[in-house]
Amino acid sequence: AQPGAVEPVAAPMRNLTWGQLNFLHTTDTHGWLGGHFQEPQYSADWGDYVSFAHHMRKQADDKGSDLLLIDTGDRVEGNGLFDASSPKGLYQYDIYAQQDVDIICTGNHELYQHYSIEREHNTTLPNFKENYVASNLDYVDPETGKQSPMAQRFRRFKTKNQGLDIIAFGFLFDFTGNANNSAVQRVEDTVKEKWFLDVLKEKPDVFVVIGHVGLRMEEFEVIFKAMRQANWHTPITFFGGHAHVRDARKFDSMSVALASGRYMETIGWMSVDGLKKTGDVETQASPTFTRTYIDNNVLGMYHHTGLDESTFHTDKGRKVTEMIDSARKELELDRKFGCAPRDYWMSRARFNEDGNIYKLLMDEVFPDIIVNEDRRNQSRLAIMNTGGIRFDIFKGAFTRDTTYIVSPFVSEFRYIPDVPYKIASRIIGILNSGSRIWVNPLLQSDIFHVDDDAPPRSNKLMSAPEQQAHPELIKEAADYFMKKLAASSGRRGRRGRLAALEEPEYMAEPQRDGQMPLTSQPDLIAGYTTKDDFGDDGDDTVHEPLEFYYQANAFQSEINFPAYHKDKPENVDVVFIDFIQPWIIPALKFSGGDYSDKDVRKYMEGTFTSKFAEWVGENWQGDC
Ligand SMILES: Nc1ccn([C@@H]2O[C@H](COP(=O)(O)O)[C@@H](O)[C@H]2O)c(=O)n1
C-alpha cells in the first residue's frame, strides 16, 4: 500500500479454488494504481498486485497448473495518477507496464481523446506486444489516414505447465464516442468476418474471450452465439468489464463469464478444471468453473498466498510501490484544497436527501459556479448527467487527487440562450424518462435525423455505469419518470394522477437484490456482497452489505429564478455539460423547441472539474 493510505483491516475470508487453468482479472482500473487511500478493504496498490501475481504464478508452477493475467481496459481517466499530469498519463503507463499481463485489450476510455489513442498505440501496445488483442478495433494513422488493426485480431499460444492450446480474442462493445484516429467495428459485423469464422474452425483446448463489454450486454451474447454455432464443444471463458460491477454469468455448461468491478477494488479470480489437453482426442472436455472476487486488500493477498508482511513483498513489487509514491509526490496529489464536512454518496443516499452528491451539486455548487458574467442576470437551468460524477466524497481532506477521482473528464459547459421556459422546463423530465425516443432507432432517425444505421442512443448512458448494470431498475424508474412527466403536463384530470403516483419502492428504499446480507456477524466492514449466476459466495471477504439507491440520469439547478417560487421566467438559458448535448437537442425537439447543434455556444471558461475544485477551496475551508 501507499504511504498515507489507511491501514488494511482483517475480515473473515473464503478460500480460492484452483483448477488446471486459472485467471487473475483486472478491469476499469481508471488510474487507481495507488489503491484506495481512505478505504481499508481496497488499499493495496499496483506494487502489491505485482507481488501477489508473482506468488500466485509460483503456486501455479508448484501445482503444475497455469495462471494467466487478464486486463479488459479502461486503464485511464479517473484518478490523479493519470489525470493530474501534463501530458496525462506521464507516469501511469510505465507503472502499469510493470505487471506481466498475458492478455490485454482496449476500453472506451482509451479512445475518447485523440491523445490517449496515440498513447495506447505508441506505448501500451509496444509494452505488451503480442499479448495485446484487438478483434474489432482499428488505429487510424493521423498522418496518412491509413486504417489498420490496432493489434493482432486474436492470439494463439500454449500455456506454460499444462500445455493448453488457447485462442484469445479481445473485443470492445459497440462504442461510438471514439476520436477519429480509431475505428470500432460493430461486434455483430466482426463475428461475420472471414478471419473470425476461420479461427472458430480451429479446435483449441479453450477459447478465452476478453472484452471491454458488460456481461449482460448484447455484444457478449452475439459473440457467444456466433462461437457456439461454429464450435459446439470447446469451453469458452469470457472476461468483461465496463459495467463497474462484480458479476459472473453462465452462458452454457462450458462457457462462463467474469466481470471484476472497478477502480482497483477487485481482482477477479476464475479457475477451470476438467479441460482435455491438446492432442487428447479420446475424451470430451467437461469443465467445471469457479469464480471469486478478491478484495484489493494486502491482508487478503497474504491469506491467499500463505505469506505474511515479512515474506510477501517482492523487490519488484516494492519498486512499483515506490514508483507510484514518487509520481504522486511529483504531481502533488495530496495537496489539500479543502475539507469535506461530511460524506457525499453517489448511490448510498437517496437522490434528493442530504448526503447525496448530486443534491450537493444542485443546491450548493451549481448556483455558485455556473456563471457567465455577461449573462449573470439571466435565469438559467444548469443540467449535468449523474454519470459525470465518478466517485463518492469522503469526509475529510479534499485533495488534488480527489478532484480527478470525483470528476476526471475535460467536459465544459455549453448553452442555448433564451429558450422559452415552457419548453426548457420539460428537458429534465425527458432526459430521465423511459420515453420511446430513447430506445427506438426509427423514432430517433425520423425525428432527429441521426444516422439510420446507428443504434438508438439510450438515455441511460448518461447515468453512472454501476447503475446501467441494473436494467430492471432502470426500466421501472424510467416508467415512473415518464408517468410523472405526463401527469404534470398540466392537462385537466392529470393532476390527481400525479398525486396518486407512487415511487418505485427502491427509489425510497435501498435496493438489496444484488446486495444480500451474507452473515449476521458483527463488526464487518461494509463492502460488496455479490449475487451472481453462481450464487452469493463469490466475494473472498465477508462484508456488511452496502446500500444502493437508484439515481436519475441527469440533475438540474434553477439559477437566478424569481424569488417567489411560483413565478417562472419567460425565457431561460439552458446550460449543460457538453457530454449530454446528444440528448439535450432531441429533448428540446420533443418539447416543441426547434433547436439544433448550430444553436449551441460555449457558456464559460473552465471544466466542471476545475470549477468544482475552486468551489471546494472557497467553501470548504476548515480543519481536517
Ligand atoms: N466525458 C464523459 C465520459 C463518460 N461519462 C460517463 O461515463 C460513462 C461511461 O463510463 P465507463 O467508465 O463505463 O466507460 C458514460 O455512460 C457517462 O455516464 C461522462 O459523463 N462524461
XYZ file of C-alpha atoms and ligand atoms in Angstrom:
645
model
C 0.000 0.000 0.000
C 0.989 3.610 -0.404
C 2.389 5.659 2.477
C -0.564 7.621 3.840
C -3.192 5.009 2.932
C -5.381 3.717 5.767
C -4.227 0.509 7.412
C -5.926 -2.599 5.962
C -8.466 -4.336 8.164
C -8.785 -8.111 8.549
C -12.136 -9.789 7.838
C -13.498 -13.339 7.549
C -12.216 -14.882 4.301
C -13.213 -17.524 1.765
C -10.505 -19.563 0.031
C -9.737 -19.732 -3.684
C -10.290 -22.952 -5.622
C -7.545 -23.807 -8.096
C -8.067 -25.659 -11.394
C -5.919 -26.669 -14.365
C -6.270 -23.179 -15.770
C -6.602 -20.116 -13.506
C -7.006 -16.413 -14.136
C -6.466 -13.131 -12.298
C -8.513 -10.364 -13.863
C -8.456 -6.578 -13.561
C -10.731 -4.168 -15.380
C -11.735 -0.496 -15.309
C -8.779 0.392 -13.098
C -9.105 4.021 -14.294
C -5.704 5.046 -12.979
C -6.255 3.816 -9.393
C -2.842 2.093 -9.343
C -2.168 3.672 -5.939
C -5.186 1.872 -4.446
C -7.765 3.468 -2.162
C -6.309 5.767 0.472
C -9.485 6.094 2.547
C -10.959 2.585 2.310
C -9.072 -0.113 4.229
C -10.569 -3.010 2.270
C -9.184 -1.726 -1.076
C -5.927 -0.050 -0.065
C -3.388 -2.327 -1.773
C -1.535 -0.756 -4.704
C -0.278 -1.975 -8.093
C 3.063 -2.926 -6.463
C 1.216 -5.260 -4.087
C -0.597 -6.763 -7.072
C 2.786 -7.339 -8.771
C 3.979 -9.231 -5.656
C 0.666 -11.125 -5.446
C 0.809 -12.232 -9.090
C 4.412 -13.372 -8.620
C 3.481 -15.678 -5.719
C 0.340 -16.943 -7.449
C 2.377 -17.839 -10.564
C 4.784 -19.714 -8.301
C 1.858 -21.611 -6.716
C 0.607 -22.487 -10.199
C 4.063 -23.816 -11.110
C 4.210 -25.863 -7.916
C 0.789 -27.370 -8.627
C 1.566 -27.945 -12.305
C -1.368 -25.757 -13.282
C -1.433 -22.466 -15.206
C -2.186 -18.890 -14.299
C -2.981 -16.131 -16.802
C -3.366 -12.424 -16.047
C -6.079 -10.554 -17.948
C -6.936 -6.867 -18.242
C -10.032 -5.668 -20.053
C -9.358 -1.961 -20.471
C -10.376 1.450 -19.158
C -6.989 1.782 -17.515
C -7.059 5.568 -17.907
C -9.139 8.529 -16.652
C -10.427 8.611 -13.105
C -7.543 9.232 -10.745
C -4.939 11.940 -10.210
C -2.151 9.478 -11.029
C -3.349 9.539 -14.644
C -5.233 12.829 -14.971
C -3.142 15.294 -12.968
C -0.009 15.121 -15.101
C 0.680 17.085 -18.195
C 0.513 15.341 -20.570
C -1.983 12.999 -18.931
C -0.608 9.585 -18.026
C 3.007 10.809 -17.820
C 3.798 8.274 -15.060
C 0.914 5.845 -15.382
C 1.934 3.874 -18.483
C 5.337 2.893 -17.059
C 3.885 1.911 -13.708
C 1.116 -0.154 -15.256
C 3.600 -1.981 -17.510
C 5.459 -3.410 -14.510
C 2.763 -6.093 -14.310
C 3.056 -9.005 -16.741
C -0.426 -9.121 -18.229
C -0.924 -12.096 -20.553
C -3.984 -10.911 -22.488
C -4.957 -7.252 -22.666
C -7.476 -5.220 -24.683
C -8.829 -1.687 -25.029
C -11.691 0.088 -23.234
C -13.753 3.041 -24.375
C -11.822 5.429 -22.104
C -8.611 4.780 -24.004
C -10.484 6.083 -27.067
C -12.326 9.275 -26.036
C -9.345 11.521 -26.753
C -7.091 11.612 -29.813
C -4.156 11.799 -27.416
C -4.961 8.688 -25.361
C -5.409 6.635 -28.538
C -1.925 7.720 -29.608
C -0.527 6.671 -26.227
C -2.301 3.335 -26.422
C -0.864 2.774 -29.861
C 2.642 4.099 -29.195
C 3.132 2.968 -25.602
C 0.775 0.254 -24.303
C 0.969 -1.742 -27.499
C 4.801 -1.978 -27.530
C 4.750 -2.599 -23.760
C 2.570 -5.693 -24.177
C 3.372 -6.685 -27.775
C 1.746 -9.997 -28.730
C -0.334 -10.026 -25.539
C -2.435 -7.120 -26.859
C -5.524 -8.250 -28.800
C -7.909 -6.026 -30.761
C -10.585 -8.077 -32.505
C -12.818 -5.162 -33.537
C -10.646 -2.072 -33.168
C -8.520 -0.275 -35.764
C -5.997 2.505 -35.463
C -6.154 5.335 -37.980
C -2.785 6.926 -38.683
C -3.290 10.709 -38.330
C -0.597 11.458 -40.937
C -1.577 9.045 -43.689
C -5.202 8.313 -42.783
C -4.377 4.617 -43.171
C -6.614 2.331 -41.114
C -5.144 -0.911 -39.786
C -5.830 -3.275 -36.883
C -4.890 -1.698 -33.541
C -3.235 -5.018 -32.661
C -3.496 -8.652 -33.775
C -7.128 -9.816 -34.076
C -6.568 -12.905 -31.925
C -3.765 -14.592 -30.050
C -2.957 -18.306 -30.064
C -0.496 -19.733 -27.551
C 0.239 -22.709 -25.323
C 0.189 -22.451 -21.547
C 3.409 -22.967 -19.621
C 2.660 -26.015 -17.446
C -0.383 -27.792 -18.847
C 0.453 -27.026 -22.466
C -3.150 -25.981 -23.066
C -3.814 -24.603 -26.529
C -5.511 -21.205 -26.090
C -7.109 -18.910 -28.643
C -7.857 -15.468 -27.233
C -9.973 -12.627 -28.651
C -10.131 -9.009 -27.409
C -13.348 -7.079 -28.052
C -14.778 -3.658 -27.316
C -18.533 -3.050 -27.110
C -20.166 -1.058 -29.963
C -18.699 2.234 -28.781
C -19.387 5.287 -30.932
C -17.814 8.141 -28.918
C -14.237 7.466 -30.058
C -11.900 10.084 -31.518
C -11.261 9.845 -35.244
C -7.821 8.235 -35.047
C -9.556 4.972 -34.165
C -12.379 2.920 -35.673
C -14.569 0.476 -33.778
C -16.299 -2.219 -35.799
C -19.715 -3.321 -34.535
C -19.438 -6.717 -32.884
C -22.249 -8.188 -34.999
C -20.177 -7.338 -38.097
C -16.897 -8.672 -36.702
C -18.369 -12.079 -35.954
C -19.320 -12.409 -39.640
C -15.776 -11.702 -40.859
C -13.863 -14.483 -42.577
C -10.866 -14.310 -40.240
C -13.162 -14.826 -37.231
C -15.115 -17.697 -38.791
C -11.838 -19.334 -39.859
C -10.450 -19.161 -36.334
C -13.615 -20.764 -34.980
C -12.958 -23.806 -37.141
C -9.808 -24.413 -35.098
C -10.039 -26.759 -32.115
C -8.103 -25.186 -29.238
C -8.477 -26.537 -25.692
C -10.064 -23.283 -24.558
C -11.268 -20.044 -26.134
C -10.587 -17.006 -23.959
C -12.743 -14.050 -24.975
C -11.730 -10.891 -23.205
C -13.694 -7.734 -23.838
C -14.477 -4.296 -22.568
C -18.096 -5.369 -22.552
C -20.626 -5.706 -19.708
C -21.553 -9.342 -19.123
C -25.242 -8.658 -19.623
C -24.733 -6.527 -22.744
C -25.908 -7.708 -26.143
C -22.358 -7.871 -27.559
C -21.214 -10.879 -25.489
C -24.459 -12.627 -26.379
C -23.703 -12.078 -30.078
C -20.135 -13.393 -29.720
C -21.259 -16.408 -27.713
C -23.947 -17.365 -30.237
C -21.579 -16.985 -33.192
C -18.938 -19.101 -31.460
C -21.334 -21.837 -30.437
C -22.824 -22.006 -33.913
C -19.411 -22.802 -35.314
C -17.956 -24.756 -32.461
C -20.097 -26.762 -30.050
C -17.512 -28.471 -27.950
C -14.814 -26.054 -26.902
C -15.015 -24.427 -23.457
C -15.129 -20.628 -23.533
C -14.129 -18.277 -20.726
C -15.273 -14.675 -21.041
C -13.754 -11.746 -19.141
C -15.705 -8.498 -19.282
C -15.810 -5.018 -17.836
C -17.269 -1.584 -18.476
C -20.223 -2.020 -16.093
C -18.028 -1.442 -12.999
C -19.692 -4.335 -11.139
C -18.705 -7.743 -9.826
C -20.620 -10.312 -11.817
C -20.442 -13.843 -13.229
C -22.659 -15.297 -15.906
C -23.133 -18.858 -17.112
C -23.741 -18.950 -20.862
C -23.879 -22.745 -21.021
C -22.297 -25.671 -19.199
C -18.979 -24.997 -20.973
C -18.955 -21.180 -21.012
C -18.663 -18.801 -18.115
C -18.076 -15.057 -17.914
C -16.487 -12.966 -15.159
C -16.532 -9.212 -14.522
C -14.235 -7.809 -11.861
C -15.601 -4.453 -10.722
C -13.767 -1.173 -10.978
C -11.094 1.200 -9.632
C -8.719 -1.474 -8.279
C -11.277 -2.529 -5.693
C -11.431 -6.044 -7.079
C -9.081 -8.625 -8.547
C -11.194 -11.279 -10.215
C -10.320 -14.964 -9.971
C -11.557 -17.745 -12.235
C -10.472 -21.362 -12.250
C -11.315 -24.038 -14.800
C -10.853 -27.747 -14.311
C -11.830 -30.785 -16.353
C -10.230 -29.499 -19.559
C -8.925 -32.017 -22.001
C -5.364 -31.441 -23.043
C -4.080 -30.813 -26.551
C -3.886 -34.000 -28.576
C -6.266 -35.825 -26.268
C -8.780 -36.923 -28.889
C -10.466 -39.609 -26.851
C -12.109 -37.579 -24.133
C -14.576 -34.733 -24.168
C -13.961 -31.669 -22.026
C -16.379 -31.438 -19.121
C -15.183 -28.311 -17.456
C -16.038 -27.006 -14.016
C -15.629 -23.339 -13.214
C -15.219 -21.326 -10.013
C -15.065 -17.586 -9.522
C -14.013 -15.335 -6.653
C -13.904 -11.559 -6.261
C -10.715 -10.788 -4.346
C -10.750 -7.526 -2.387
C -7.703 -5.435 -3.239
C -6.527 -5.797 0.345
C -2.993 -6.799 1.196
C -4.217 -8.911 4.142
C -6.322 -10.974 1.726
C -3.292 -11.337 -0.551
C -1.303 -12.687 2.415
C -4.163 -15.110 3.086
C -4.341 -16.455 -0.477
C -0.577 -16.875 -0.802
C 0.019 -18.186 2.728
C 2.612 -15.447 3.271
C 2.897 -12.512 5.646
C 4.238 -8.994 5.813
C 7.827 -10.192 6.039
C 7.658 -12.722 3.173
C 5.052 -11.332 0.738
C 6.617 -8.212 -0.788
C 8.943 -8.849 -3.747
C 11.693 -6.438 -4.759
C 9.800 -5.619 -7.939
C 6.556 -5.054 -6.029
C 8.309 -2.669 -3.634
C 9.890 -0.828 -6.570
C 6.454 -0.332 -8.161
C 5.043 0.948 -4.868
C 7.923 3.472 -4.804
C 7.322 4.479 -8.425
C 3.703 5.302 -7.543
C 4.679 7.193 -4.401
C 7.236 9.275 -6.233
C 4.800 10.069 -9.074
C 2.141 11.092 -6.542
C 4.658 13.422 -4.881
C 5.698 14.947 -8.216
C 2.041 15.539 -9.002
C 1.289 16.891 -5.506
C -1.728 14.639 -5.311
C -2.007 15.041 -1.532
C -2.238 18.849 -1.800
C -5.321 19.799 0.190
C -7.901 22.086 -1.429
C -10.364 21.933 1.460
C -12.082 19.682 3.975
C -15.326 17.887 3.081
C -17.630 18.419 6.063
C -19.287 15.003 5.664
C -19.530 12.008 3.306
C -21.344 12.601 -0.010
C -22.592 9.446 -1.740
C -23.417 8.656 -5.351
C -25.735 5.729 -4.621
C -25.646 5.168 -0.878
C -28.056 8.081 -0.284
C -31.405 8.863 -1.944
C -31.273 11.240 -4.908
C -32.825 14.118 -3.002
C -31.542 13.632 0.522
C -28.734 15.337 2.394
C -25.515 13.447 1.860
C -26.328 12.721 -1.786
C -23.551 14.078 -4.009
C -25.942 15.281 -6.745
C -28.010 17.189 -4.205
C -24.832 18.933 -3.062
C -24.096 19.947 -6.647
C -27.676 21.040 -7.437
C -28.266 23.030 -4.248
C -24.877 24.456 -3.357
C -22.259 24.132 -6.071
C -24.025 24.891 -9.375
C -25.625 28.183 -8.254
C -22.084 29.414 -7.455
C -20.095 28.052 -10.380
C -22.451 28.201 -13.368
C -21.964 31.874 -14.194
C -21.284 33.686 -17.448
C -20.589 37.297 -16.405
C -22.319 38.707 -19.499
C -25.476 36.753 -18.718
C -25.302 36.723 -14.936
C -28.759 38.256 -14.617
C -30.436 35.833 -16.970
C -32.361 32.956 -15.358
C -30.860 29.615 -16.241
C -31.317 25.888 -15.951
C -27.975 24.110 -15.451
C -28.044 20.400 -16.315
C -25.455 17.667 -15.872
C -25.546 13.872 -16.124
C -25.103 11.781 -12.969
C -22.539 9.593 -14.786
C -20.245 12.639 -14.966
C -19.553 12.075 -11.269
C -17.369 9.037 -10.773
C -16.862 8.538 -7.048
C -18.068 9.395 -3.566
C -16.549 12.180 -1.486
C -15.446 11.089 1.979
C -15.476 13.397 4.993
C -12.018 14.929 5.457
C -9.274 16.186 3.182
C -10.369 17.007 -0.376
C -7.117 16.889 -2.337
C -5.880 17.440 -5.847
C -6.313 13.669 -6.248
C -9.946 13.788 -5.041
C -10.730 16.327 -7.748
C -9.932 13.841 -10.517
C -11.417 10.901 -8.621
C -14.765 12.707 -8.450
C -14.613 14.064 -11.992
C -11.768 13.234 -14.382
C -13.462 14.493 -17.523
C -12.458 17.548 -19.504
C -16.099 18.380 -20.216
C -17.119 22.050 -20.351
C -20.436 23.850 -20.093
C -22.333 24.952 -23.202
C -25.677 26.697 -23.564
C -28.587 27.663 -25.753
C -29.685 31.219 -24.937
C -33.209 32.445 -24.262
C -35.231 29.261 -24.551
C -38.909 29.690 -23.589
C -39.225 28.334 -20.054
C -42.278 26.266 -21.034
C -40.033 24.262 -23.373
C -36.843 24.260 -21.312
C -38.566 23.082 -18.165
C -39.544 19.797 -19.809
C -35.979 18.750 -20.686
C -35.027 17.216 -17.352
C -38.111 15.017 -17.216
C -37.474 13.745 -20.717
C -33.799 13.014 -20.000
C -34.894 10.968 -17.017
C -37.879 9.282 -18.609
C -38.343 5.999 -20.438
C -39.762 7.804 -23.469
C -39.763 5.739 -26.643
C -37.381 8.188 -28.339
C -34.508 6.824 -26.265
C -34.982 3.202 -27.270
C -36.489 3.346 -30.748
C -33.984 3.779 -33.612
C -36.685 4.674 -36.139
C -38.023 7.483 -33.995
C -34.510 8.783 -33.486
C -33.681 8.758 -37.167
C -37.072 10.192 -38.250
C -37.361 12.948 -35.726
C -33.777 13.848 -35.072
C -32.156 12.925 -38.377
C -29.464 10.829 -36.793
C -27.783 8.078 -38.770
C -30.360 5.443 -39.776
C -27.963 2.612 -39.037
C -26.919 3.908 -35.643
C -28.300 2.062 -32.640
C -30.673 4.171 -30.514
C -28.792 6.457 -28.172
C -30.196 5.305 -24.864
C -30.623 7.955 -22.183
C -29.383 5.536 -19.534
C -25.871 6.223 -20.920
C -25.993 9.489 -19.003
C -26.131 7.664 -15.678
C -23.280 6.018 -13.765
C -22.051 2.680 -15.189
C -22.780 0.918 -11.878
C -26.454 1.796 -12.339
C -26.534 0.984 -16.046
C -25.770 -2.585 -14.976
C -29.225 -2.858 -13.369
C -31.650 -2.817 -16.357
C -34.621 -3.940 -14.280
C -34.274 -0.890 -12.034
C -33.823 1.472 -14.941
C -36.987 0.365 -16.691
C -39.120 0.675 -13.602
C -37.696 4.075 -12.703
C -37.924 5.355 -16.269
C -41.595 4.333 -16.424
C -42.157 6.234 -13.225
C -40.464 9.406 -14.510
C -42.451 9.158 -17.758
C -45.768 8.883 -15.958
C -44.754 11.726 -13.693
C -43.951 13.833 -16.739
C -47.320 13.071 -18.357
C -49.201 13.662 -15.130
C -47.512 17.008 -14.529
C -48.110 18.293 -18.046
C -50.917 20.453 -16.721
C -53.772 18.964 -18.680
C -57.054 18.662 -16.827
C -57.581 15.482 -14.926
C -53.891 14.593 -14.764
C -53.073 16.369 -11.515
C -54.886 13.820 -9.417
C -52.956 11.044 -11.085
C -49.651 12.724 -10.172
C -50.552 12.744 -6.507
C -51.575 9.091 -6.735
C -48.368 8.051 -8.494
C -46.192 6.027 -6.204
C -42.418 5.955 -6.465
C -40.964 2.510 -7.131
C -40.063 1.092 -3.751
C -36.310 1.062 -4.272
C -36.234 4.790 -5.035
C -37.169 5.303 -1.423
C -35.704 2.079 -0.053
C -32.241 0.741 -0.767
C -32.106 -1.891 -3.468
C -30.960 -5.177 -1.987
C -31.211 -7.512 -4.919
C -27.506 -7.749 -5.582
C -26.591 -6.819 -2.060
C -27.836 -9.626 0.128
C -26.635 -9.796 3.710
C -24.432 -12.868 3.972
C -23.980 -13.031 7.663
C -25.068 -11.531 10.912
C -21.506 -11.333 12.197
C -20.867 -8.040 13.956
C -18.079 -5.584 13.084
C -17.862 -6.433 9.406
C -16.552 -3.790 7.036
C -19.104 -2.500 4.515
C -18.398 -3.727 1.006
C -19.598 -5.835 -1.883
C -21.948 -8.761 -1.198
C -22.308 -10.012 -4.736
C -25.081 -12.205 -6.062
C -24.358 -13.709 -9.495
C -25.228 -16.788 -11.585
C -23.129 -18.935 -9.224
C -24.814 -17.771 -6.010
C -23.829 -15.434 -3.212
C -20.498 -16.840 -2.040
C -18.252 -15.121 -4.599
C -16.643 -12.374 -2.514
C -13.418 -13.541 -0.904
C -14.126 -11.238 2.037
C -17.328 -11.353 4.053
C -18.731 -7.806 4.086
C -21.554 -5.844 5.624
C -23.844 -5.009 2.638
C -23.841 -1.551 1.089
C -26.982 0.389 0.296
C -27.760 1.201 -3.336
C -30.385 3.792 -4.276
C -31.497 4.494 -7.826
C -30.368 7.914 -9.170
C -31.825 9.896 -12.066
C -29.866 10.083 -15.357
C -29.425 13.828 -15.044
C -29.902 16.570 -12.467
C -30.730 20.257 -12.775
C -30.360 23.527 -10.869
C -32.653 26.504 -11.338
C -30.385 29.531 -11.039
C -31.352 33.193 -10.706
C -35.058 32.395 -10.768
C -37.646 34.835 -9.402
C -37.641 34.833 -5.618
C -41.290 33.828 -5.360
C -41.137 30.176 -6.357
C -44.450 30.173 -8.253
C -43.223 32.906 -10.625
C -41.356 31.444 -13.539
C -39.171 33.348 -16.028
C -40.392 33.805 -19.595
C -37.083 32.610 -21.104
C -34.054 30.849 -19.676
C -30.550 29.956 -20.757
C -30.285 26.182 -21.000
C -26.760 25.426 -19.741
C -25.464 21.869 -19.890
C -22.301 19.789 -19.674
C -21.084 19.094 -23.212
C -21.247 15.281 -22.838
C -25.053 15.363 -22.864
C -25.565 17.552 -25.946
C -26.679 14.475 -27.974
C -29.617 14.115 -25.574
C -30.357 17.798 -24.933
C -31.170 18.591 -28.571
C -33.672 15.703 -29.004
C -35.229 16.506 -25.622
C -35.738 20.120 -26.730
C -37.276 18.970 -30.008
C -39.528 16.589 -28.165
C -40.662 19.528 -26.003
C -41.548 21.587 -29.053
C -38.289 23.582 -29.423
C -36.785 23.518 -32.901
C -33.128 23.743 -31.868
C -30.082 22.081 -33.377
C -26.351 21.811 -32.658
C -25.929 25.132 -34.513
C -27.686 26.954 -31.656
C -25.224 25.724 -29.057
C -22.484 28.035 -27.699
C -19.722 27.849 -25.127
C -21.059 29.092 -21.782
C -17.948 29.804 -19.719
C -14.233 29.096 -19.331
C -13.075 26.055 -17.351
C -14.176 22.466 -16.950
C -16.620 21.176 -14.355
C -13.598 19.614 -12.641
C -11.623 22.863 -12.350
C -14.674 24.868 -11.264
C -15.633 22.356 -8.584
C -12.054 22.328 -7.220
C -12.144 26.143 -6.964
C -15.502 25.935 -5.203
C -14.105 23.472 -2.637
C -11.188 25.832 -1.988
C -13.547 28.721 -1.340
C -16.301 26.927 0.562
C -14.805 24.006 2.464
C -12.104 25.672 4.480
C -11.758 24.119 7.915
C -9.635 21.666 9.803
C -9.127 18.090 8.814
N -16.902 12.742 -20.914
C -17.627 11.779 -20.289
C -17.384 10.423 -20.486
C -18.154 9.490 -19.817
N -19.127 9.892 -18.980
C -19.937 8.920 -18.212
O -19.219 7.706 -18.059
C -19.987 6.617 -18.578
C -19.092 5.606 -19.195
O -18.233 5.162 -18.201
P -17.375 3.879 -18.330
O -16.320 4.016 -17.306
O -18.260 2.696 -18.067
O -16.877 3.838 -19.713
C -20.942 7.235 -19.559
O -22.073 6.422 -19.736
C -21.255 8.553 -18.861
O -22.208 8.327 -17.865
C -19.363 11.240 -18.811
O -20.277 11.610 -18.047
N -18.603 12.165 -19.470
